[in-house]
Coordinates of C-alpha atoms and ligand atoms in Angstrom, one line a residue:
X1 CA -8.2 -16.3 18.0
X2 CA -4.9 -14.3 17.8
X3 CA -5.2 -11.0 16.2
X4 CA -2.3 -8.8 15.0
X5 CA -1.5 -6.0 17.7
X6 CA -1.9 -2.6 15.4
X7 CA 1.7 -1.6 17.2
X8 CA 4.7 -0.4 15.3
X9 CA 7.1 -3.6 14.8
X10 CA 10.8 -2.7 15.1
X11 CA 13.2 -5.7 16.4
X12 CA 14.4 -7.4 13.7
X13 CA 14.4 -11.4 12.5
X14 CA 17.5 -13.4 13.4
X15 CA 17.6 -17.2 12.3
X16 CA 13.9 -17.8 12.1
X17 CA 13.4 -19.7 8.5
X18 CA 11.4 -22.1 8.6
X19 CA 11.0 -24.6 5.8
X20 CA 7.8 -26.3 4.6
X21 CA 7.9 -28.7 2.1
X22 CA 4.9 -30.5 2.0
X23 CA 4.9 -34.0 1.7
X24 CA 1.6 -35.1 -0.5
X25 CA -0.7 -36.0 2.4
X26 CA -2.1 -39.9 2.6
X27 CA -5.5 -39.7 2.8
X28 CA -7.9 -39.3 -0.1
X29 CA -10.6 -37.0 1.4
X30 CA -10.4 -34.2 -1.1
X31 CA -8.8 -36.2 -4.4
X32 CA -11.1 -34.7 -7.3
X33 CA -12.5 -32.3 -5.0
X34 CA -13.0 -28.8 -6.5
X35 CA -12.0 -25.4 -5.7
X36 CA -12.4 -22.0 -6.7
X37 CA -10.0 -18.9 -6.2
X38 CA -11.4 -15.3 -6.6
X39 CA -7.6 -13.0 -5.8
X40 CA -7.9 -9.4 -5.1
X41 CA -5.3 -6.8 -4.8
X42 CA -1.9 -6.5 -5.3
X43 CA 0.6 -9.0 -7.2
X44 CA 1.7 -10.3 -3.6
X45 CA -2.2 -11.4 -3.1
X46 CA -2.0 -12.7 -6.6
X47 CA 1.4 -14.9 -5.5
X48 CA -0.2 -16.1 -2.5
X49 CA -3.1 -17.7 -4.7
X50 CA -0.8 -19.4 -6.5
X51 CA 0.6 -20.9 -3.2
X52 CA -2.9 -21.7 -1.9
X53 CA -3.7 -23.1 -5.4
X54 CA -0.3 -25.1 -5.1
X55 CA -1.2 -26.5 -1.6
X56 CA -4.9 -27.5 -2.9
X57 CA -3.8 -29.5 -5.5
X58 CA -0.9 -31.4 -3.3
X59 CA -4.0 -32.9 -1.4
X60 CA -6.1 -33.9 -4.5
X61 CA -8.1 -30.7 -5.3
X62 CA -8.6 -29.5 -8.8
X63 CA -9.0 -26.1 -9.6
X64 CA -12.4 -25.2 -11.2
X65 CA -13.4 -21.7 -13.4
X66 CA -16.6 -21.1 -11.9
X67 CA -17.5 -20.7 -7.8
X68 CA -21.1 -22.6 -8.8
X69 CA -19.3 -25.7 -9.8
X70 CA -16.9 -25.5 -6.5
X71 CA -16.2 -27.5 -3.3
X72 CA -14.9 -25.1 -2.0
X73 CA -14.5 -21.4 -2.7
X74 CA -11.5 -19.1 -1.5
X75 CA -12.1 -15.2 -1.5
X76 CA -8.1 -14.0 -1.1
X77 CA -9.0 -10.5 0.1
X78 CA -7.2 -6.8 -0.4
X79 CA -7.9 -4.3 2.2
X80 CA -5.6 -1.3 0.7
X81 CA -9.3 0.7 0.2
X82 CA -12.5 0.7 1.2
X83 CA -13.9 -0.2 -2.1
X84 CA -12.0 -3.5 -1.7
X85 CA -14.1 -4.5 1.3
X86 CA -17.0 -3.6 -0.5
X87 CA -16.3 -6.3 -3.5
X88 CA -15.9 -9.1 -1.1
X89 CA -18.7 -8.6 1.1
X90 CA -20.8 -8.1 -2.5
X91 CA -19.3 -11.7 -3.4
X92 CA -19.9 -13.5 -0.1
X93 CA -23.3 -12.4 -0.6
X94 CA -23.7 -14.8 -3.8
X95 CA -21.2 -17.6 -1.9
X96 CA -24.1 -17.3 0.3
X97 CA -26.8 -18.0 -1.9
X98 CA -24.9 -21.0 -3.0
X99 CA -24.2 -22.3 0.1
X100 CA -28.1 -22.5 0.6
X101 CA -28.3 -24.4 -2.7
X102 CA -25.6 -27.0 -1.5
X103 CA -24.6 -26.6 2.3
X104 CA -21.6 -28.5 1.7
X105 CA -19.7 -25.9 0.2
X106 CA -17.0 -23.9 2.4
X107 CA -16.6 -20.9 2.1
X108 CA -13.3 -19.5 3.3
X109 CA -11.6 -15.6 3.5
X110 CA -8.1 -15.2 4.0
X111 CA -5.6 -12.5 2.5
X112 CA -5.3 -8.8 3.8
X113 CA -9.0 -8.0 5.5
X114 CA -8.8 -11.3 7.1
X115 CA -5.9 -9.5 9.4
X116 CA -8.2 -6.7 10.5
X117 CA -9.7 -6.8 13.7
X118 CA -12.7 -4.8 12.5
X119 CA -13.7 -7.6 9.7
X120 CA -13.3 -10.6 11.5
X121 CA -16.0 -9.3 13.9
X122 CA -18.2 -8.6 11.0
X123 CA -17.7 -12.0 9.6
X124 CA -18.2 -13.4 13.6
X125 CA -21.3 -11.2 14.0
X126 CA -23.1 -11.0 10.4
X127 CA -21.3 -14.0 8.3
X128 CA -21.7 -17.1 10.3
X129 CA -21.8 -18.9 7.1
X130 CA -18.2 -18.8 6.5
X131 CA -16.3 -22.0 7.1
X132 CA -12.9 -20.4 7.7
X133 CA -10.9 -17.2 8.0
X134 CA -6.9 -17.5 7.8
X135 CA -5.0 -14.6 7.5
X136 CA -1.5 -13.7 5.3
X137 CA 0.8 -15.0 8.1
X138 CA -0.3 -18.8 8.2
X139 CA -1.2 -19.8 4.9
X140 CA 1.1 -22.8 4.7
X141 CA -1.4 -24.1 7.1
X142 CA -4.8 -24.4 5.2
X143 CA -4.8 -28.5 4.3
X144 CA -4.2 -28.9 8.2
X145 CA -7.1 -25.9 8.8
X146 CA -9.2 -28.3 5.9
X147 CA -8.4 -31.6 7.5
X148 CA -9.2 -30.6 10.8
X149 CA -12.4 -28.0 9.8
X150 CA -15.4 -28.3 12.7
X151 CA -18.9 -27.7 11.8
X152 CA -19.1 -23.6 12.0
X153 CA -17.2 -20.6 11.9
X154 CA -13.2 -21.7 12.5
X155 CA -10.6 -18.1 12.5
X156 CA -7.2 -19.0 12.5
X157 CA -5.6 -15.5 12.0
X158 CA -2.3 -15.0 13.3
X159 CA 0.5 -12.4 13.9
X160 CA 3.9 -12.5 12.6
X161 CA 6.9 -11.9 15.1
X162 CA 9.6 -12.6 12.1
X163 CA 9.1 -15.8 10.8
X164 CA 9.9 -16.7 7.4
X165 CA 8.3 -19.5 5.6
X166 CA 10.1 -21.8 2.8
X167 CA 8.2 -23.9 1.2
X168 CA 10.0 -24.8 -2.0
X169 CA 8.3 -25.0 -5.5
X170 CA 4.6 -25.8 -4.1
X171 CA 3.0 -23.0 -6.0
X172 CA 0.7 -23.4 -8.8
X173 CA 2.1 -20.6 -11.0
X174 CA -0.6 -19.0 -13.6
X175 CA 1.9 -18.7 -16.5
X176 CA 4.9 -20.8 -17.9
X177 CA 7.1 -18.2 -18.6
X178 CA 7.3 -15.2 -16.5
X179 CA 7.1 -15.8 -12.0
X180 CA 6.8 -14.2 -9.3
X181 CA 9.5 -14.7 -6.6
X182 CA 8.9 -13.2 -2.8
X183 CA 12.1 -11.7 -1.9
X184 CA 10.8 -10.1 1.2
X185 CA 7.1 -9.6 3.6
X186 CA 5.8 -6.8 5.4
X187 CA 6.3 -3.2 5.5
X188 CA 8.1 -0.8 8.4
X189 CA 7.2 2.3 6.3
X190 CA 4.6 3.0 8.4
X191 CA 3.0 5.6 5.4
X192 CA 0.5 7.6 7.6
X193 CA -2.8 6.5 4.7
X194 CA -2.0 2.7 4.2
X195 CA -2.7 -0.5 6.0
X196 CA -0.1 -3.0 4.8
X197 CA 2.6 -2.7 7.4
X198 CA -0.8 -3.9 9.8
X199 CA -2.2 -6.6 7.2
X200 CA 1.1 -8.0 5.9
X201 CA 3.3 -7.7 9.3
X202 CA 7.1 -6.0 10.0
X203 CA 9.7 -6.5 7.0
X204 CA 11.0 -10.0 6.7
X205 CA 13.7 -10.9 3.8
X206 CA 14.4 -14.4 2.8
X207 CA 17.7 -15.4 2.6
X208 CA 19.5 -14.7 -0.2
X209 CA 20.5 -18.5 -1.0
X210 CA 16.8 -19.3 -0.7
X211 CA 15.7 -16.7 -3.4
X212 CA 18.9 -17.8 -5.7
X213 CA 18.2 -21.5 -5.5
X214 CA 14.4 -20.5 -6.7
X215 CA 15.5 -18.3 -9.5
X216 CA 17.8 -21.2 -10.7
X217 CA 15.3 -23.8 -10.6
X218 CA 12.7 -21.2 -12.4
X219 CA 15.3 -21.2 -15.2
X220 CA 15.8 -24.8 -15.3
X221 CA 12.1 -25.2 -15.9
X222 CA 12.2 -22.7 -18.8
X223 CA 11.1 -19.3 -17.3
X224 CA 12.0 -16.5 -18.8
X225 CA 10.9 -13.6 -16.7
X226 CA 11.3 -13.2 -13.0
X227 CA 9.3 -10.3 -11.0
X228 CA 11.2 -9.8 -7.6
X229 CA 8.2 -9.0 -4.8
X230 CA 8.0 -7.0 -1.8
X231 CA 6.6 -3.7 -0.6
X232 CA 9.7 -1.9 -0.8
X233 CA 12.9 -4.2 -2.2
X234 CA 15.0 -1.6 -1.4
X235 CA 14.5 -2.7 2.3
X236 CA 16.0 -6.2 1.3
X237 CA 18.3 -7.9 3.5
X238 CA 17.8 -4.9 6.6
X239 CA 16.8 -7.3 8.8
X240 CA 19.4 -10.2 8.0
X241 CA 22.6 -10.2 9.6
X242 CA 25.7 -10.8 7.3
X243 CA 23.3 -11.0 3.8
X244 CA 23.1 -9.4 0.9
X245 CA 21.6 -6.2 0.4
X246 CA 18.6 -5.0 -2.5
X247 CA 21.5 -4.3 -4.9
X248 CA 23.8 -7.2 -4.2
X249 CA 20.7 -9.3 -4.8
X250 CA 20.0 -8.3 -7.9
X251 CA 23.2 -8.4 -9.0
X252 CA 23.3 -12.4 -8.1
X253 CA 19.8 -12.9 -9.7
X254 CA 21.1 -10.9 -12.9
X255 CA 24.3 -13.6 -13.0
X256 CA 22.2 -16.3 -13.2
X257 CA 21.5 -16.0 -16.6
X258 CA 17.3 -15.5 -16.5
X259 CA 16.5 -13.6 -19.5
X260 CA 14.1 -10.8 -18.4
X261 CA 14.3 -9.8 -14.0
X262 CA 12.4 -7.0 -13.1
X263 CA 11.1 -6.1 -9.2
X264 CA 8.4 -3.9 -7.7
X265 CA 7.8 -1.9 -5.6
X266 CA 10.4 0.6 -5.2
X267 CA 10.0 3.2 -2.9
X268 CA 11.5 6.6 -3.7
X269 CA 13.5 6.9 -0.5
X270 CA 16.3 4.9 -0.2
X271 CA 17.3 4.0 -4.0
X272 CA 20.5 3.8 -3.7
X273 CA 23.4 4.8 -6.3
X274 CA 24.6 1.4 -6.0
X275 CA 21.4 -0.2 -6.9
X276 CA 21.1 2.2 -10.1
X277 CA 24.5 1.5 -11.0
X278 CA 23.6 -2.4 -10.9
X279 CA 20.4 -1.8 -13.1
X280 CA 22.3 0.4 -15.6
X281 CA 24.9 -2.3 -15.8
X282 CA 22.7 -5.7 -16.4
X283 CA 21.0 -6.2 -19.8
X284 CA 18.9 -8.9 -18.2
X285 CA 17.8 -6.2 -15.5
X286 CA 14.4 -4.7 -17.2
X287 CA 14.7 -1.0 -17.9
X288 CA 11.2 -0.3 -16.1
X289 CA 11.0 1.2 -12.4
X290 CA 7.5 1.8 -10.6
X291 CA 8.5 4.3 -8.5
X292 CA 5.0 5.7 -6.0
X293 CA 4.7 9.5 -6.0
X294 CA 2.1 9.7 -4.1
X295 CA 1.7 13.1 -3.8
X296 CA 4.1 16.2 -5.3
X297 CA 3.3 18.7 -2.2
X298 CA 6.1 18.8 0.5
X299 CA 3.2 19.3 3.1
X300 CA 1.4 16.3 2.0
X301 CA 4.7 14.0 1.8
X302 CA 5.5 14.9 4.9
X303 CA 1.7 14.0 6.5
X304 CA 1.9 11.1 4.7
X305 CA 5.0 10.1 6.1
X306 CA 6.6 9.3 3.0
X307 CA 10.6 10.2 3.5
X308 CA 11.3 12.5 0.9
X309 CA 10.6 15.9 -0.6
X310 CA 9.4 17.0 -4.0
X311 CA 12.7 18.0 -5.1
X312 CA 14.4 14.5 -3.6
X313 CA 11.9 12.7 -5.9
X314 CA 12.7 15.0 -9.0
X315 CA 15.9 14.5 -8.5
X316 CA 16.0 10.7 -8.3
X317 CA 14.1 10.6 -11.1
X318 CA 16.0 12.7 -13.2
X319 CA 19.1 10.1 -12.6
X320 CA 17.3 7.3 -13.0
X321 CA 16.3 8.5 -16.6
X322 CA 20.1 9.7 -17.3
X323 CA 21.6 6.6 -16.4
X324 CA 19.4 3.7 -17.1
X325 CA 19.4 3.8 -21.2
X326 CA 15.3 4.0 -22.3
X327 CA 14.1 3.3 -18.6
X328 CA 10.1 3.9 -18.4
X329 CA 8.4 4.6 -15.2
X330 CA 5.2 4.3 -13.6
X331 CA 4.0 5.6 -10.4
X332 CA 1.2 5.5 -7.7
X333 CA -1.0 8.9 -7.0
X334 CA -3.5 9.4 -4.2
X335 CA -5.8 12.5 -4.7
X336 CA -7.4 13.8 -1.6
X337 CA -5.3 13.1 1.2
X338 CA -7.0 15.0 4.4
X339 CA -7.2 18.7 3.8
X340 CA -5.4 18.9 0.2
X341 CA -5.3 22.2 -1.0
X342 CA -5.8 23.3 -4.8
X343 CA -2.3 24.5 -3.9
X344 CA -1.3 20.7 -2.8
X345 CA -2.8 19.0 -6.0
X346 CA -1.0 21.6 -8.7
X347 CA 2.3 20.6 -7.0
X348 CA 1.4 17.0 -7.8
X349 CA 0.3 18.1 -11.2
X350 CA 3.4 19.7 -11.5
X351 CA 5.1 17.0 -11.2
X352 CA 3.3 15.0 -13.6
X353 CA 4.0 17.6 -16.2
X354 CA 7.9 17.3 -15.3
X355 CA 8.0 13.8 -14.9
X356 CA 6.0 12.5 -18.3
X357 CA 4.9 9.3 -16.8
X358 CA 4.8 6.2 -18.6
X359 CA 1.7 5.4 -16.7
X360 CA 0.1 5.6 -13.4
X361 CA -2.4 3.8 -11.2
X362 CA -4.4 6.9 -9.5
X363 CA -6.5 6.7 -6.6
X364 CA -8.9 8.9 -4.2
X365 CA -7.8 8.6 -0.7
X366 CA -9.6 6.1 1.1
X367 CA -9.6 6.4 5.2
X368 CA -8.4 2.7 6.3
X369 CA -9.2 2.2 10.1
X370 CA -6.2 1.6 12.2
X371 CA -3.7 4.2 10.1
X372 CA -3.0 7.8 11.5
X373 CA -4.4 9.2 8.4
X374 CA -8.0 8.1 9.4
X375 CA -7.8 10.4 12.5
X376 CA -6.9 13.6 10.4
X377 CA -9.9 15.4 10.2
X378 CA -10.5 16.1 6.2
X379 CA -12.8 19.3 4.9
X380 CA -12.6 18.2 1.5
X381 CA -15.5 17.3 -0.5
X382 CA -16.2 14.3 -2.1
X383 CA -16.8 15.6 -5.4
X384 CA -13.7 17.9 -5.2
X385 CA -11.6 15.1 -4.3
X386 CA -13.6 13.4 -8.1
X387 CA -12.6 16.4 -9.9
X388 CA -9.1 16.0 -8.9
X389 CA -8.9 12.4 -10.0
X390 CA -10.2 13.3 -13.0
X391 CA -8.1 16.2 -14.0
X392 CA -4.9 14.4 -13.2
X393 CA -6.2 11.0 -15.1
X394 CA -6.6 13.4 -18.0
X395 CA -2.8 14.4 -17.9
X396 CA -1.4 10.9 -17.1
X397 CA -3.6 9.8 -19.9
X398 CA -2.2 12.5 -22.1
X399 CA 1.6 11.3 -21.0
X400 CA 0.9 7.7 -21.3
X401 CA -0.1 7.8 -24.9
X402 CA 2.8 10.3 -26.0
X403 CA 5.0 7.8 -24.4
X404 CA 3.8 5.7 -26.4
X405 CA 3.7 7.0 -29.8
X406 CA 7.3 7.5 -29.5
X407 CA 7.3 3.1 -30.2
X408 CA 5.4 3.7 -33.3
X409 CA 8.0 2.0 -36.1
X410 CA 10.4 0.9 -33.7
X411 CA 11.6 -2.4 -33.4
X412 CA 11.2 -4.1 -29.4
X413 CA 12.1 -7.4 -27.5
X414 CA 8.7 -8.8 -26.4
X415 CA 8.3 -11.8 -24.0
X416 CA 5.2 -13.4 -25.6
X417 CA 3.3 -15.2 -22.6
X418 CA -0.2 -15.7 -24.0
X419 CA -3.1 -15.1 -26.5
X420 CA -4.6 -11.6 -26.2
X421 CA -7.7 -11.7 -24.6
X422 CA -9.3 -8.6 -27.2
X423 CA -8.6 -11.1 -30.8
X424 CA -8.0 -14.6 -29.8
X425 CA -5.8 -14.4 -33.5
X426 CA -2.7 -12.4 -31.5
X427 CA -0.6 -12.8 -29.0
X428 CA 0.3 -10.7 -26.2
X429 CA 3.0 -9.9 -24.3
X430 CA 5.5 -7.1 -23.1
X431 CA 8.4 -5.2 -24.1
X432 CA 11.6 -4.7 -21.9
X433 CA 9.8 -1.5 -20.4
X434 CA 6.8 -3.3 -19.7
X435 CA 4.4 -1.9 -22.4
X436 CA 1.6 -4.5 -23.4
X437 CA 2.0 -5.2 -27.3
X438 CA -1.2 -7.3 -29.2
X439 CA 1.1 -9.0 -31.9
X440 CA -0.3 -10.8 -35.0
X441 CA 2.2 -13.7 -35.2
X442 CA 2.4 -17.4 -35.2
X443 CA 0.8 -18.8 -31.8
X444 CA 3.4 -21.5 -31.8
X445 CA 6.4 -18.4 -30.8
X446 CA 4.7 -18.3 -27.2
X447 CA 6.9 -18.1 -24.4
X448 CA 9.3 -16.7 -26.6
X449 CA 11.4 -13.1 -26.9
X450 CA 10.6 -11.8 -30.4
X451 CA 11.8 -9.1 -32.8
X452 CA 8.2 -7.2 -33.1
X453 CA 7.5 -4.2 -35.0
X454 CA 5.3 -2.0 -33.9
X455 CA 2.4 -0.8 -36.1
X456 CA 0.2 0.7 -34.0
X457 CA 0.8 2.8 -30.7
X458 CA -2.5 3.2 -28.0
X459 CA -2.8 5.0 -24.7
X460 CA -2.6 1.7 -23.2
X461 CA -1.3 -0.6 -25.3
X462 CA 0.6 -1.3 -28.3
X463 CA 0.3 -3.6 -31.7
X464 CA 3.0 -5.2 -33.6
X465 CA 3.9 -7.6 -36.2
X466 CA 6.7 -9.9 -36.4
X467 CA 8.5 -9.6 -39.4
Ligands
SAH1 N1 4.4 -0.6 -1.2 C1 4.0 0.1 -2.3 C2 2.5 0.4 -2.3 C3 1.5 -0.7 -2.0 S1 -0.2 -0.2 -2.0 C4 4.6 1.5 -2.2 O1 4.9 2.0 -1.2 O2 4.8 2.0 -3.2 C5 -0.4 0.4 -3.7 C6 -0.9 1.8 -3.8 O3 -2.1 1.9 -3.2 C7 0.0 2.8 -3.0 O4 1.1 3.2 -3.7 C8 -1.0 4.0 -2.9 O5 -0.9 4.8 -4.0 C9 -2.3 3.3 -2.9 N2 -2.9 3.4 -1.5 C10 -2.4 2.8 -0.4 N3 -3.2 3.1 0.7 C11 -4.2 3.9 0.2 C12 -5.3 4.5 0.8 N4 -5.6 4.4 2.1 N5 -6.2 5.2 0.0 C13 -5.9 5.3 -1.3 N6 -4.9 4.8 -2.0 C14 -4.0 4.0 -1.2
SF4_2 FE1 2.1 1.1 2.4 FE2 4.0 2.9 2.5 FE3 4.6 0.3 3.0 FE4 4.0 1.1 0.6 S1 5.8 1.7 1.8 S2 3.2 -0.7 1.6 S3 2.5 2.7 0.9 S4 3.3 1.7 4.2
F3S3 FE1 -4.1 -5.2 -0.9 FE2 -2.8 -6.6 0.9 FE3 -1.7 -6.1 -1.4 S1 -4.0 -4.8 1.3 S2 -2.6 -4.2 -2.0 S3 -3.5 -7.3 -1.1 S4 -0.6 -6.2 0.5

């Protein structure tokens, strides 16, 4: 077993692309087999399903609904808080009742918590009923891991020293019209609270031909919508030597002609001019930037190892909104780092109130083993840290649905991709700033960009008619 070293990766990747392109394997073990994804976390964890789910079926599997009916069932872990952990473990716990039922079921974990240290030894000394364990550095490898699986507990979990892995259209993508494209792995931020530079390895861009080539073939095949991914894009191309860099990129992606590009995530330090410029200039670049506060004390930035100052943050904000025509943005917020003040939270309140979110994803702090964060020593109640969450979710609330009153009667490009889950009548889909409209219209214009008008404007979504 190779687990990742928890130390700070600097050197850099040179020519280490490697590409994968499965050939279908000849051998007919697992044709109508069945298998069973559960994804947590972040849309990275949710492309990486589609690339297990893509490798499956290249060996004969068939993806199944329901882990009861399953041959096999993956759990594709998050480990960004502790209440992720808690999910999975509360899963495996029916995976193993089921394995009782039928012992020929495998049971296998991969994704972010198979990369900590601390869970593979809880799998090794309390879960013995697992089949396999890969982590996020080696999934290309699961039909050899299947082929070759002994009776028992088998870990494959690996490091990362800079390798980047091609492996060419072999995903499984969930939707038709809108795909998500890796332009880079792994995080160097290092942010004091948050175990991704650890789970997901050092930054690693593809080459930029690599990404091109898949956002040309995405057109050919009709998609519409292209979501560049990586932890921070604006880190793209760092590590490659005479390649583009985040702006350049999307400049190339934008000439390709795809109708909707957007990218996430953004971090507030290092957004260049250049790349607002490029935004501002492209039609086919989505007006819509997630940019993470975090927190809005100086103090607290600066614990957190986040790069920038209050007033840095305002004022990048304030640009983007002056120069990208109608932009909306989002942000991250963690309440309760060790030792906020009441002084610390009203700064990030402040900036709530300044900013007028379009929406944000808010969380409590949650100590992650491994990080320098978990070592701070924190005096702060529980319940305070509840009361904080709360208070602010009452304000981004507030901002959200004033946002989005302001689409009431207005007239929006929406990328229709599928029928809403609340009124099986409707579609749903998104407008260029990434607001979720329910719009009563003729199922046959999915996968479309439609004129919608919007009748009715919620705190979290939107409902329009097609005129
Ligand atoms: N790379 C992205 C964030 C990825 S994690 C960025 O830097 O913006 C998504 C969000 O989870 C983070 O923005 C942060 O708000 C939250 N998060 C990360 N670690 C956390 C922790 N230990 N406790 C609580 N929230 C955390
Ligand atoms: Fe985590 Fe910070 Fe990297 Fe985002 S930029 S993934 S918060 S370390
Ligand atoms: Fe979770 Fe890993 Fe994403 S920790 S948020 S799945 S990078």
């Amino acid at each position: 077993m190779n687990l990742p070293d928890m130390q700070s990766a600097k050197s850099r990747n040179k020519e280490r692309v490697e590409f994968i392109y499965s050939t279908p394997i000849v051998n007919n073990e697992f044709n109508g087999k069945k298998y069973f994804i559960r994804t947590y976390g972040c849309q990275m964890n949710v492309h990486d399903s589609e690339e297990i789910a893509g490798l499956l079926e290249n060996i004969g599997f068939e993806s199944v609904e329901s882990e009861e009916v399953a041959d096999i069932i993956i759990l594709n872990t998050c480990a960004i808080r502790e209440n992720a952990h808690d999910k999975v473990f509360g899963f495996l716990g029916r995976c193993k009742h089921l394995k009782e039922l039928k012992p020929d079921i495998k049971i296998i974990v991969c994704g972010c918590m198979a990369q900590e240290k601390s869970v593979v030894d809880e799998i090794m000394s309390k879960h013995k009923y697992i089949d396999l364990v890969f982590g996020t550095h080696n999934i290309h490898e699961l039909p050899n891991y299947l082929m070759n699986l002994t009776g028992g507990l088998n870990i494959e979990v690996k490091s990362n020293e800079g390798n980047v892995f091609e492996i060419g259209e072999n995903f499984k993508r969930d939707s038709k019209y809108v795909a998500w494209v890796n332009i880079m792995y792994g995080c160097d931020k290092f942010c004091t609270y948050c175990i991704v530079p650890y789970t997901r390895g050092k930054e690693r861009s593809r080459k930029s031909k690599d990404i091109l080539k898949e956002v040309e073939c995405l057109k050919m095949k009709g998609y519409k919508e292209v979501t560049l991914l990586g932890q921070n894009v604006n880190a793209y191309g760092n590590d490659l030597e005479d390649d583009l860099n985040f702006a350049a990129l999307l400049e190339a992606v934008a000439k390709t002609g795809i109708e909707r590009i957007r990218f996430v995530t953004s971090h507030p330090w290092n957004f260049t001019d250049e790349m607002i410029d490029i935004i501002a200039k492209y039609d086919n670049i989505m007006p819509y930037i997630h940019l993470p506060l975090q927190s809005g004390s100086d103090r607290i930035l600066k614990l957190m190892g986040r790069r920038y100052t209050k007033a840095e943050y305002l004022s990048l904000y304030e640009k983007l909104k002056s120069k990208i025509k109608n932009v909306a943005i989002t942000t991250d917020i963690i309440v309760g780092f060790p030792n906020e003040t009441e002084e610390d939270f009203n700064e990030t309140l402040s900036v709530v109130e300044e900013c007028k979110y379009d929406g944000a994803f808010t969380f409590i702090y949650s100590p992650r083993e491994g990080t320098p964060a978990a070592k701070m020593e924190d005096s702060i109640p529980m319940n305070v840290k509840e009361e904080r969450l709360q208070k602010l979710n009452e304000i981004v609330n507030k901002y959200s649905n004033m946002n989005n009153q302001k689409y009431l009667n207005t007239k929006q490009k929406v990328l229709l991709v599928g029928t809403s889950e609340k009124d099986n009548n409707k579609l749903y889909g998104y407008t260029e700033t990434m607001k979720l409209v329910n719009v009563d219209c003729d199922k046959n214009l999915v996968g479309n960009i439609v004129d919608v008008t919007i009748t009715e404007a919620k705190s979290f979504s939107l409902d329009g008619i097609v005129e």
